[in-house]
Short mmCIF file of C-alpha atoms in Angstrom, two decimals:
data_model
loop_
_atom_site.label_atom_id
_atom_site.label_comp_id
_atom_site.label_asym_id
_atom_site.label_seq_id
_atom_site.Cartn_x
_atom_site.Cartn_y
_atom_site.Cartn_z
CA UNK H 1 123.97 156.80 150.60
CA UNK H 2 123.67 158.30 147.11
CA UNK H 3 120.79 157.17 144.96
CA UNK H 4 121.75 155.15 141.93
CA UNK H 5 121.46 156.96 138.63
CA UNK H 6 119.97 155.36 135.56
CA UNK H 7 122.51 153.67 133.33
CA UNK H 8 120.74 154.41 130.04
CA UNK H 9 122.79 155.99 127.32
CA UNK H 10 122.46 159.78 127.03
CA UNK H 11 122.11 159.30 123.28
CA UNK H 12 118.90 157.29 123.67
CA UNK H 13 115.81 159.02 122.23
CA UNK H 14 113.67 160.76 124.87
CA UNK H 15 110.68 158.47 124.17
CA UNK H 16 112.73 155.27 124.71
CA UNK H 17 112.36 153.41 127.98
CA UNK H 18 116.09 152.71 128.04
CA UNK H 19 118.95 151.07 126.19
CA UNK H 20 120.40 147.60 125.76
CA UNK H 21 123.12 146.91 128.33
CA UNK H 22 123.86 143.20 127.82
CA UNK H 23 122.94 140.45 125.37
CA UNK H 24 123.53 136.82 126.36
CA UNK H 25 121.86 134.68 123.71
CA UNK H 26 118.09 135.07 124.23
CA UNK H 27 118.64 136.90 127.55
CA UNK H 28 118.78 140.68 127.30
CA UNK H 29 119.51 143.18 130.09
CA UNK H 30 117.96 146.62 129.59
CA UNK H 31 119.04 149.76 131.46
CA UNK H 32 115.88 151.77 132.05
CA UNK H 33 114.85 155.25 133.05
CA UNK H 34 111.71 153.80 134.66
CA UNK H 35 111.26 150.09 135.33
CA UNK H 36 108.58 148.49 133.13
CA UNK H 37 106.42 145.93 134.97
CA UNK H 38 106.97 142.17 134.76
CA UNK H 39 105.37 140.80 131.59
CA UNK H 40 105.62 144.09 129.67
CA UNK H 41 106.49 143.79 125.98
CA UNK H 42 109.45 145.86 124.80
CA UNK H 43 110.72 146.33 121.27
CA UNK H 44 114.10 147.13 119.74
CA UNK H 45 113.96 148.58 116.20
CA UNK H 46 116.48 146.98 113.85
CA UNK H 47 117.09 147.41 110.16
CA UNK H 48 113.99 146.11 108.40
CA UNK H 49 112.46 144.50 111.50
CA UNK H 50 111.88 144.78 115.22
CA UNK H 51 112.99 142.44 117.97
CA UNK H 52 110.38 141.86 120.67
CA UNK H 53 111.37 141.34 124.29
CA UNK H 54 109.33 140.32 127.34
CA UNK H 55 110.33 141.50 130.82
CA UNK H 56 110.79 138.59 133.23
CA UNK H 57 112.92 139.96 136.09
CA UNK H 58 113.81 143.20 137.87
CA UNK H 59 117.52 143.19 138.69
CA UNK H 60 117.65 146.53 140.56
CA UNK H 61 116.07 149.98 140.32
CA UNK H 62 117.54 150.62 136.90
CA UNK H 63 117.83 147.28 135.10
CA UNK H 64 115.48 144.55 133.93
CA UNK H 65 116.20 141.15 132.45
CA UNK H 66 114.10 140.26 129.42
CA UNK H 67 113.79 137.27 127.08
CA UNK H 68 114.00 137.86 123.32
CA UNK H 69 111.19 136.36 121.28
CA UNK H 70 113.02 136.68 117.96
CA UNK H 71 116.53 136.36 116.62
CA UNK H 72 119.00 138.49 118.54
CA UNK H 73 121.30 138.94 115.53
CA UNK H 74 121.88 142.67 115.13
CA UNK H 75 121.33 143.59 118.78
CA UNK H 76 124.12 145.69 120.27
CA UNK H 77 124.79 147.61 123.47
CA UNK H 78 123.40 151.11 123.47
CA UNK H 79 120.48 150.46 121.08
CA UNK H 80 117.28 152.19 122.24
CA UNK H 81 114.49 150.05 123.70
CA UNK H 82 110.84 151.13 123.49
CA UNK H 83 107.91 150.24 125.73
CA UNK H 84 104.90 148.84 123.85
CA UNK H 85 102.58 150.01 126.63
CA UNK H 86 101.22 146.57 127.47
CA UNK H 87 101.90 142.83 127.51
CA UNK H 88 102.47 140.70 124.44
CA UNK H 89 99.30 140.54 122.34
CA UNK H 90 98.12 138.86 119.15
CA UNK H 91 95.87 140.33 116.43
CA UNK H 92 92.43 138.70 116.26
CA UNK H 93 89.69 138.68 113.65
CA UNK H 94 87.02 136.44 112.16
CA UNK H 95 89.27 135.64 109.19
CA UNK H 96 91.91 134.01 111.40
CA UNK H 97 90.42 130.56 110.73
CA UNK H 98 92.27 128.58 108.09
CA UNK H 99 95.56 130.34 108.87
CA UNK H 100 98.98 129.23 110.10
CA UNK H 101 100.49 131.76 112.54
CA UNK H 102 103.41 132.17 114.91
CA UNK H 103 103.18 133.06 118.61
CA UNK H 104 102.93 136.79 117.79
CA UNK H 105 100.18 136.37 115.19
CA UNK H 106 102.44 136.73 112.14
CA UNK H 107 101.53 134.50 109.15
CA UNK H 108 103.66 131.43 108.44
CA UNK H 109 101.65 130.20 105.45
CA UNK H 110 103.00 132.69 102.90
CA UNK H 111 99.76 134.67 102.80
CA UNK H 112 99.30 138.32 103.83
CA UNK H 113 98.18 139.04 107.41
CA UNK H 114 94.44 138.71 108.00
CA UNK H 115 92.42 141.87 108.76
CA UNK H 116 92.71 142.45 112.51
CA UNK H 117 89.61 143.50 114.42
CA UNK H 118 91.57 144.04 117.62
CA UNK H 119 94.24 142.53 119.84
CA UNK H 120 94.11 140.13 122.80
CA UNK H 121 96.89 139.89 125.41
CA UNK H 122 98.68 136.56 125.76
CA UNK H 123 98.63 136.77 129.54
CA UNK H 124 95.19 137.33 131.04
CA UNK H 125 93.16 136.36 134.07
CA UNK H 126 90.61 133.55 133.70
CA UNK H 127 86.93 134.54 133.64
CA UNK H 128 85.31 134.85 137.08
CA UNK H 129 83.67 131.73 138.46
CA UNK H 130 80.20 133.27 138.13
CA UNK H 131 80.73 133.44 134.35
CA UNK H 132 81.92 129.83 134.01
CA UNK H 133 79.61 127.19 132.59
CA UNK H 134 79.72 123.62 133.94
CA UNK H 135 80.88 120.72 131.82
CA UNK H 136 78.20 119.59 129.38
CA UNK H 137 77.18 116.37 127.68
CA UNK H 138 79.41 113.75 126.07
CA UNK H 139 81.27 114.99 123.02
CA UNK H 140 81.29 112.02 120.64
CA UNK H 141 84.52 111.57 118.71
CA UNK H 142 83.66 108.48 116.66
CA UNK H 143 86.69 106.73 118.23
CA UNK H 144 85.36 103.55 119.82
CA UNK H 145 87.75 103.05 122.73
CA UNK H 146 87.56 106.72 123.75
CA UNK H 147 83.78 107.09 123.53
CA UNK H 148 83.23 103.83 125.42
CA UNK H 149 85.79 103.89 128.24
CA UNK H 150 87.09 107.46 128.68
CA UNK H 151 84.62 109.78 126.91
CA UNK H 152 85.12 113.45 126.24
CA UNK H 153 82.74 116.00 127.68
CA UNK H 154 82.01 119.43 126.26
CA UNK H 155 84.00 121.99 128.19
CA UNK H 156 86.31 119.41 129.81
CA UNK H 157 90.08 119.00 129.59
CA UNK H 158 91.52 115.74 128.29
CA UNK H 159 95.16 114.65 128.38
CA UNK H 160 96.84 112.10 126.11
CA UNK H 161 99.81 110.73 128.04
CA UNK H 162 102.52 108.66 126.43
CA UNK H 163 106.18 108.38 125.53
CA UNK H 164 107.68 108.99 122.12
CA UNK H 165 106.21 107.13 119.16
CA UNK H 166 102.98 105.77 120.66
CA UNK H 167 100.61 107.84 118.50
CA UNK H 168 99.79 111.02 120.47
CA UNK H 169 99.93 113.37 117.48
CA UNK H 170 97.90 111.06 115.20
CA UNK H 171 95.20 110.76 117.87
CA UNK H 172 95.19 114.54 118.35
CA UNK H 173 94.71 115.08 114.62
CA UNK H 174 91.84 112.59 114.59
CA UNK H 175 90.10 114.56 117.35
CA UNK H 176 90.42 117.74 115.29
CA UNK H 177 88.95 115.90 112.29
CA UNK H 178 86.06 114.62 114.44
CA UNK H 179 85.18 118.05 115.83
CA UNK H 180 85.32 119.68 112.41
CA UNK H 181 83.25 117.00 110.64
CA UNK H 182 80.88 115.72 113.36
CA UNK H 183 80.26 118.86 115.38
CA UNK H 184 81.12 121.69 112.96
CA UNK H 185 83.09 123.54 115.61
CA UNK H 186 86.32 125.51 115.34
CA UNK H 187 89.67 124.01 116.28
CA UNK H 188 92.78 125.85 117.49
CA UNK H 189 96.03 123.90 117.41
CA UNK H 190 99.04 124.93 119.49
CA UNK H 191 102.26 123.33 118.24
CA UNK H 192 104.72 123.93 121.06
CA UNK H 193 108.28 122.99 120.11
CA UNK H 194 107.05 121.19 116.99
CA UNK H 195 109.53 119.94 114.44
CA UNK H 196 109.21 121.87 111.18
CA UNK H 197 108.51 118.62 109.32
CA UNK H 198 105.68 117.68 111.70
CA UNK H 199 104.12 121.12 111.46
CA UNK H 200 104.22 121.05 107.67
CA UNK H 201 102.71 117.55 107.55
CA UNK H 202 99.90 118.56 109.92
CA UNK H 203 99.11 121.64 107.86
CA UNK H 204 98.96 119.67 104.59
CA UNK H 205 96.98 116.76 106.06
CA UNK H 206 94.37 119.03 107.62
CA UNK H 207 94.02 120.81 104.29
CA UNK H 208 93.66 117.50 102.43
CA UNK H 209 91.06 116.29 104.94
CA UNK H 210 89.01 119.49 104.49
CA UNK H 211 89.47 120.47 108.14
CA UNK H 212 91.73 123.51 107.66
CA UNK H 213 88.94 126.08 106.97
CA UNK H 214 87.62 125.36 110.48
CA UNK H 215 91.04 125.35 112.16
CA UNK H 216 93.70 127.82 113.26
CA UNK H 217 97.28 126.61 113.71
CA UNK H 218 99.72 128.43 116.00
CA UNK H 219 103.31 127.19 115.96
CA UNK H 220 106.33 127.89 118.14
CA UNK H 221 108.88 125.70 116.43
CA UNK H 222 111.65 123.68 118.02
CA UNK H 223 114.44 125.95 116.73
CA UNK H 224 112.94 129.13 118.18
CA UNK H 225 113.68 131.00 121.38
CA UNK H 226 112.37 129.44 124.63
CA UNK H 227 110.43 132.69 125.07
CA UNK H 228 108.47 131.92 121.89
CA UNK H 229 107.82 128.29 122.86
CA UNK H 230 106.75 129.37 126.34
CA UNK H 231 104.15 131.75 124.90
CA UNK H 232 102.83 129.62 122.02
CA UNK H 233 100.26 127.86 124.20
CA UNK H 234 99.02 131.18 125.59
CA UNK H 235 98.80 132.66 122.07
CA UNK H 236 96.66 129.72 120.90
CA UNK H 237 94.55 130.04 124.05
CA UNK H 238 93.97 133.75 123.33
CA UNK H 239 92.69 132.85 119.85
CA UNK H 240 90.48 130.10 121.31
CA UNK H 241 89.01 132.59 123.80
CA UNK H 242 88.34 135.03 120.96
CA UNK H 243 86.57 132.35 118.87
CA UNK H 244 84.58 131.18 121.90
CA UNK H 245 83.44 134.70 122.76
CA UNK H 246 82.86 135.88 119.16
CA UNK H 247 81.45 132.88 117.31
CA UNK H 248 79.51 131.64 120.38
CA UNK H 249 80.10 128.03 119.40
CA UNK H 250 82.12 124.97 120.32
CA UNK H 251 85.87 125.49 120.26
CA UNK H 252 88.40 122.67 120.51
CA UNK H 253 91.82 123.73 121.82
CA UNK H 254 94.48 121.18 120.96
CA UNK H 255 97.91 121.50 122.57
CA UNK H 256 100.81 119.40 121.34
CA UNK H 257 102.76 119.21 123.57
CA UNK H 258 102.16 120.59 127.08
CA UNK H 259 105.38 119.01 128.34
CA UNK H 260 107.33 121.21 125.91
CA UNK H 261 105.57 124.24 127.45
CA UNK H 262 107.01 123.13 130.79
CA UNK H 263 110.41 122.53 129.21
CA UNK H 264 110.48 126.04 127.75
CA UNK H 265 109.61 127.44 131.17
CA UNK H 266 112.48 125.44 132.68
CA UNK H 267 114.88 126.87 130.07
CA UNK H 268 113.76 130.42 130.86
CA UNK H 269 114.06 129.78 134.58
CA UNK H 270 117.63 128.57 134.07
CA UNK H 271 118.50 131.57 131.89
CA UNK H 272 117.18 133.89 134.61
CA UNK H 273 119.44 132.21 137.16
CA UNK H 274 116.75 130.65 139.35
CA UNK H 275 117.66 127.68 141.53
CA UNK H 276 116.17 124.45 140.09
CA UNK H 277 113.57 122.58 142.13
CA UNK H 278 112.50 118.91 142.05
CA UNK H 279 114.26 116.81 139.38
CA UNK H 280 115.71 119.99 137.87
CA UNK H 281 112.37 121.61 136.99
CA UNK H 282 111.74 125.29 137.57
CA UNK H 283 110.52 126.37 141.04
CA UNK H 284 107.51 127.99 139.32
CA UNK H 285 106.33 124.71 137.72
CA UNK H 286 102.81 124.63 139.28
CA UNK H 287 102.27 128.31 138.42
CA UNK H 288 103.48 127.89 134.83
CA UNK H 289 101.05 125.01 134.26
CA UNK H 290 98.14 126.75 136.03
CA UNK H 291 98.66 129.92 133.94
CA UNK H 292 97.71 127.89 130.88
CA UNK H 293 95.17 125.45 132.34
CA UNK H 294 93.05 127.79 134.47
CA UNK H 295 91.90 129.82 131.45
CA UNK H 296 90.56 126.77 129.61
CA UNK H 297 86.87 126.83 130.51
CA UNK H 298 83.44 127.44 129.04
CA UNK H 299 81.35 130.57 129.55
CA UNK H 300 77.83 131.62 128.65
CA UNK H 301 79.15 132.75 125.26
CA UNK H 302 80.44 129.34 124.19
CA UNK H 303 82.20 126.14 125.16
CA UNK H 304 85.92 125.42 125.10
CA UNK H 305 87.04 121.81 125.12
CA UNK H 306 90.72 120.99 125.35
CA UNK H 307 92.76 118.00 124.21
CA UNK H 308 96.38 118.05 125.32
CA UNK H 309 99.17 115.71 124.33
CA UNK H 310 101.62 115.18 127.17
CA UNK H 311 105.02 113.57 126.64
CA UNK H 312 105.89 111.26 129.54
CA UNK H 313 109.68 111.15 130.16
CA UNK H 314 110.89 107.55 130.42
CA UNK H 315 107.20 106.47 130.56
CA UNK H 316 107.17 107.66 134.19
CA UNK H 317 103.75 109.07 135.15
CA UNK H 318 105.21 110.12 138.52
CA UNK H 319 107.41 112.76 136.84
CA UNK H 320 106.78 116.15 138.56
CA UNK H 321 105.83 117.89 135.29
CA UNK H 322 103.41 115.11 134.31
CA UNK H 323 101.91 115.14 137.81
CA UNK H 324 101.45 118.93 137.73
CA UNK H 325 99.57 118.69 134.41
CA UNK H 326 97.52 115.66 135.51
CA UNK H 327 95.95 117.59 138.39
CA UNK H 328 94.15 119.96 136.01
CA UNK H 329 92.60 117.35 133.71
CA UNK H 330 89.14 115.78 133.71
CA UNK H 331 89.88 112.82 131.42
CA UNK H 332 93.16 110.92 131.26
CA UNK H 333 94.00 108.76 128.25
CA UNK H 334 97.14 106.69 128.75
CA UNK H 335 98.82 105.51 125.55
CA UNK H 336 100.69 102.28 126.14
CA UNK H 337 103.92 101.25 124.45
CA UNK H 338 102.88 97.63 124.99
CA UNK H 339 99.63 98.18 123.06
CA UNK H 340 101.52 99.90 120.24
CA UNK H 341 104.03 97.05 120.13
CA UNK H 342 101.17 94.58 119.61
CA UNK H 343 99.81 96.67 116.73
CA UNK H 344 96.70 97.75 118.64
CA UNK H 345 95.99 101.31 117.49
CA UNK H 346 94.94 103.63 118.96
CA UNK H 347 97.32 102.37 121.64
CA UNK H 348 95.00 103.37 124.50
CA UNK H 349 95.48 101.41 127.75
CA UNK H 350 91.84 100.62 128.57
CA UNK H 351 92.51 99.85 132.25
CA UNK H 352 94.54 102.95 133.15
CA UNK H 353 92.56 105.45 131.06
CA UNK H 354 89.56 107.03 132.79
CA UNK H 355 87.43 110.12 133.20
CA UNK H 356 86.64 111.79 136.52
CA UNK H 357 83.28 112.80 135.06
CA UNK H 358 82.20 109.34 133.88
CA UNK H 359 79.60 107.71 136.14
CA UNK H 360 76.10 106.35 135.69
CA UNK H 361 74.59 109.82 136.16
CA UNK H 362 76.53 111.32 133.25
CA UNK H 363 76.80 108.21 131.04
CA UNK H 364 73.50 106.54 131.80
CA UNK H 365 73.00 103.08 133.26
CA UNK H 366 73.48 101.17 130.01
CA UNK H 367 76.72 102.87 128.96
CA UNK H 368 78.20 102.60 132.47
CA UNK H 369 77.27 98.90 132.72
CA UNK H 370 78.77 97.99 129.34
CA UNK H 371 81.97 99.98 129.97
CA UNK H 372 82.41 98.31 133.37
CA UNK H 373 81.86 94.83 131.90
CA UNK H 374 84.39 95.47 129.09
CA UNK H 375 86.97 96.61 131.64
CA UNK H 376 86.30 93.54 133.81
CA UNK H 377 86.86 91.20 130.84
CA UNK H 378 90.09 92.99 129.85
CA UNK H 379 91.33 93.06 133.46
CA UNK H 380 90.72 89.32 133.87
CA UNK H 381 92.59 88.67 130.62
CA UNK H 382 95.57 90.70 131.94
CA UNK H 383 95.55 88.63 135.15
CA UNK H 384 95.63 85.36 133.22
CA UNK H 385 98.22 86.32 130.59
CA UNK H 386 101.13 84.85 132.56
CA UNK H 387 99.24 81.63 133.18
CA UNK H 388 98.40 81.36 129.47
CA UNK H 389 102.04 82.00 128.51
CA UNK H 390 103.28 79.26 130.86
CA UNK H 391 100.60 76.57 130.61
CA UNK H 392 98.47 77.48 127.59
CA UNK H 393 94.86 78.59 127.36
CA UNK H 394 93.67 74.96 127.51
CA UNK H 395 94.57 74.80 131.23
CA UNK H 396 92.07 77.53 132.12
CA UNK H 397 88.58 76.77 133.38
CA UNK H 398 85.78 76.90 130.84
CA UNK H 399 84.51 80.19 132.29
CA UNK H 400 87.95 81.83 132.24
CA UNK H 401 88.59 80.58 128.71
CA UNK H 402 85.34 82.16 127.56
CA UNK H 403 86.25 85.48 129.24
CA UNK H 404 89.75 85.48 127.70
CA UNK H 405 88.53 84.77 124.17
CA UNK H 406 85.89 87.48 124.41
CA UNK H 407 88.44 89.92 125.84
CA UNK H 408 90.80 89.25 122.93
CA UNK H 409 88.03 89.98 120.46
CA UNK H 410 87.05 93.14 122.36
CA UNK H 411 90.68 94.26 122.40
CA UNK H 412 90.86 93.95 118.63
CA UNK H 413 87.43 95.48 118.12
CA UNK H 414 88.57 98.62 119.95
CA UNK H 415 91.23 99.22 117.29
CA UNK H 416 90.25 101.52 114.47
CA UNK H 417 91.67 102.98 111.22
CA UNK H 418 92.00 106.78 111.30
CA UNK H 419 91.16 109.31 108.60
CA UNK H 420 94.38 111.22 109.20
CA UNK H 421 96.52 108.07 108.84
CA UNK H 422 94.76 106.60 105.81
CA UNK H 423 97.43 107.86 103.39
CA UNK H 424 100.06 105.83 105.28
CA UNK H 425 98.03 102.71 106.10
CA UNK H 426 96.02 102.44 102.90
CA UNK H 427 92.90 101.74 105.00
CA UNK H 428 90.09 104.34 104.81
CA UNK H 429 89.29 105.91 108.16
CA UNK H 430 86.04 105.13 109.93
CA UNK H 431 83.93 106.90 112.52
CA UNK H 432 81.63 104.82 114.72
CA UNK H 433 78.68 106.39 116.59
CA UNK H 434 78.58 105.72 120.32
CA UNK H 435 75.26 103.90 120.09
CA UNK H 436 76.73 101.48 117.54
CA UNK H 437 79.77 100.89 119.76
CA UNK H 438 77.52 100.05 122.71
CA UNK H 439 75.46 97.60 120.59
CA UNK H 440 78.59 95.85 119.34
CA UNK H 441 80.12 95.55 122.82
CA UNK H 442 76.85 94.16 124.16
CA UNK H 443 76.94 91.55 121.43
CA UNK H 444 80.55 90.62 122.26
CA UNK H 445 79.72 90.29 125.97
CA UNK H 446 76.65 88.17 125.20
CA UNK H 447 78.74 85.76 123.10
CA UNK H 448 77.17 86.50 119.73
CA UNK H 449 80.59 86.82 118.09
CA UNK H 450 82.24 83.87 119.84
CA UNK H 451 82.57 81.99 116.55
CA UNK H 452 84.01 84.94 114.60
CA UNK H 453 87.78 84.75 113.95
CA UNK H 454 89.73 87.36 115.93
CA UNK H 455 91.29 88.88 112.81
CA UNK H 456 87.82 89.86 111.57
CA UNK H 457 87.47 92.14 114.62
CA UNK H 458 90.74 93.98 113.95
CA UNK H 459 90.85 97.47 112.39
CA UNK H 460 87.15 97.57 111.63
CA UNK H 461 84.45 100.10 112.18
CA UNK H 462 81.10 98.73 113.28
CA UNK H 463 80.76 94.94 113.41
CA UNK H 464 78.05 95.03 110.77
CA UNK H 465 80.89 95.72 108.30
CA UNK H 466 82.80 92.55 109.33
CA UNK H 467 82.71 89.66 106.85
#
């Protein structure tokens, strides 16, 4: 049987890897002289710009299928395609902080590119286990309900799970504000599939809050190619790794939204013609999530802490994508639509939110005891809600009535005005140290605030500020 001959155009330049054979939206088929490896970045020169491609599939000995990372307007059959010599990479440098970039490191803030000190590939292997540093001490955020019941730890991964409109993005922005003001660390924000309006608001609000000089924003917007959205998280992670290894400090990696990373992977999988798996997700779902999550860790050079917003389709935590993400996380914060409907912000469900790392050895006896007692009061209140609705609180025993009234005050005490939402609410944001939160909760549990009206516990900082 005769060997197949390359299908590249004879007019292609000798240094080109091949020519364009087909263009189907963001999917491009390239006829090659020699097959570039999977993940290789290719480029097609156009008038005034270049179109970057990433190889995702080998079709036969002469053709590859690639995904375009930029507009395909202007692409035509027969155009030469060049091999970049490596995978997609982003420019890195110490002056990257304070900038707004796209998934390829190009500026989106109207300023010239920052001086690059090198490049880092978007796809890379995680550091070896011998170089990894274990999770450290509690990372205080100043957010009462989080620090008390589901605390962050330096070097850990935290997920904010919730449906649309329950406050994931606001909570994420507050974490960035806390790290920049309380801990003086650097923050890297990955906006995967963000609406242009949301990205612009985040940029302006971080600048107004004075956080932007310590932050780097990487956006793959909703109207861009799935290839761009699929690589935005990895681009932000590459910058976070650079800051961790160069500045040798604390780095907070914020991803909003990991579910959109999975969605972009599902779109690419469909474009490549793969058979869908469970509930229509891509067959490579666990690998796509692990490619992002496994690189988020601390080393001897610095710590990397991650906060990830996760959209929950139809509020179903059993969704395969949500389950795949959940397996990689240390702390799980569930945002409840019921809490948001009652005006309790942040809308954290205190009974379903937890940390795998939180026990009396990491928290200390006092913190663990107070957190457990608060949960017990709130759980008992949940059990008695139906009885109260049917018969009234007067029908409860004296002991249960005392527990319910204290739980209601605790529930309102765990609300808090945020710095990043102060322009909309008109209430200045507050940050409460963990020690103060523990003292206040001890006082609630001991009955010292039993005579205080419930509304005086709502949207306050420390109780010493209550009238």
